[in-house]
Amino acid sequence: MFSTDEFKAQGKYFVFVHIDVDTNQALKQQFGVGGIPDLRFLKSDGTEVHKVVGYKGMAVLGDFDIAREKGK
């Protein structure tokens, strides 16, 4: 999924960061991560505007649109 053109196109709106919550327990606790995958959409000031927990396949692209709208 991450290698698709549709997903890559989101790169002009978002900065993607992969965090291994098994080795970074502090961030896991800070964000209350319980399930994986866990996608968080943050503004540049760190404010969370949207999150997705669980695998949604390509349907997750709709969440990128939601996050962009909420982040305005």
Short mmCIF file of C-alpha atoms in Angstrom, two decimals:
data_model
loop_
_atom_site.label_atom_id
_atom_site.label_comp_id
_atom_site.label_asym_id
_atom_site.label_seq_id
_atom_site.Cartn_x
_atom_site.Cartn_y
_atom_site.Cartn_z
CA MET A 1 0.00 0.00 0.00
CA PHE A 2 2.73 2.51 0.94
CA SER A 3 4.38 2.09 -2.45
CA THR A 4 1.25 3.02 -4.44
CA ASP A 5 1.12 6.28 -6.38
CA GLU A 6 -2.01 7.31 -4.46
CA PHE A 7 -0.24 6.98 -1.14
CA LYS A 8 2.95 8.64 -2.37
CA ALA A 9 0.90 11.62 -3.62
CA GLN A 10 -0.03 12.38 0.00
CA GLY A 11 3.63 13.28 0.61
CA LYS A 12 3.00 16.81 -0.62
CA TYR A 13 0.63 17.32 2.32
CA PHE A 14 2.17 15.20 5.07
CA VAL A 15 5.51 14.23 6.59
CA PHE A 16 5.51 10.48 7.17
CA VAL A 17 7.29 9.16 10.26
CA HIS A 18 7.55 5.49 11.18
CA ILE A 19 8.02 4.80 14.89
CA ASP A 20 8.69 1.35 16.30
CA VAL A 21 6.57 1.38 19.46
CA ASP A 22 8.25 -1.79 20.70
CA THR A 23 11.54 0.09 21.03
CA ASN A 24 10.11 3.56 21.75
CA GLN A 25 7.92 2.97 24.78
CA ALA A 26 7.89 6.66 25.72
CA LEU A 27 6.08 7.69 22.54
CA LYS A 28 3.81 4.66 22.80
CA GLN A 29 2.70 5.84 26.24
CA GLN A 30 2.56 9.52 25.27
CA PHE A 31 0.09 8.81 22.48
CA GLY A 32 -1.69 5.91 24.16
CA VAL A 33 -0.98 3.47 21.36
CA GLY A 34 -2.77 0.19 21.97
CA GLY A 35 -3.33 -1.35 18.56
CA ILE A 36 -1.21 -1.46 15.46
CA PRO A 37 -1.28 0.01 12.90
CA ASP A 38 -1.89 3.36 14.54
CA LEU A 39 -1.78 6.43 12.30
CA ARG A 40 -1.68 9.86 13.90
CA PHE A 41 -2.17 13.08 12.01
CA LEU A 42 -0.57 16.03 13.78
CA LYS A 43 -0.32 19.71 13.00
CA SER A 44 3.16 21.22 12.95
CA ASP A 45 2.67 22.33 16.58
CA GLY A 46 2.03 18.72 17.65
CA THR A 47 -1.75 19.01 17.98
CA GLU A 48 -3.45 15.78 16.96
CA VAL A 49 -6.21 16.35 14.41
CA HIS A 50 -7.11 12.79 13.42
CA LYS A 51 -6.17 9.19 14.12
CA VAL A 52 -6.77 5.79 12.58
CA VAL A 53 -6.30 2.54 14.50
CA GLY A 54 -6.40 -0.77 12.69
CA TYR A 55 -5.83 -1.81 9.10
CA LYS A 56 -8.16 -0.18 6.56
CA GLY A 57 -6.30 -0.93 3.34
CA MET A 58 -6.58 1.70 0.62
CA ALA A 59 -9.69 3.10 2.32
CA VAL A 60 -7.28 4.90 4.65
CA LEU A 61 -6.70 7.44 1.87
CA GLY A 62 -10.06 8.94 2.84
CA ASP A 63 -8.64 9.59 6.30
CA PHE A 64 -5.86 11.64 4.74
CA ASP A 65 -8.53 13.90 3.24
CA ILE A 66 -10.27 14.16 6.63
CA ALA A 67 -7.00 14.99 8.37
CA ARG A 68 -6.14 17.68 5.82
CA GLU A 69 -9.53 19.31 6.34
CA LYS A 70 -9.29 19.15 10.15
CA GLY A 71 -5.74 20.48 10.06
CA LYS A 72 -6.66 23.73 8.31
#
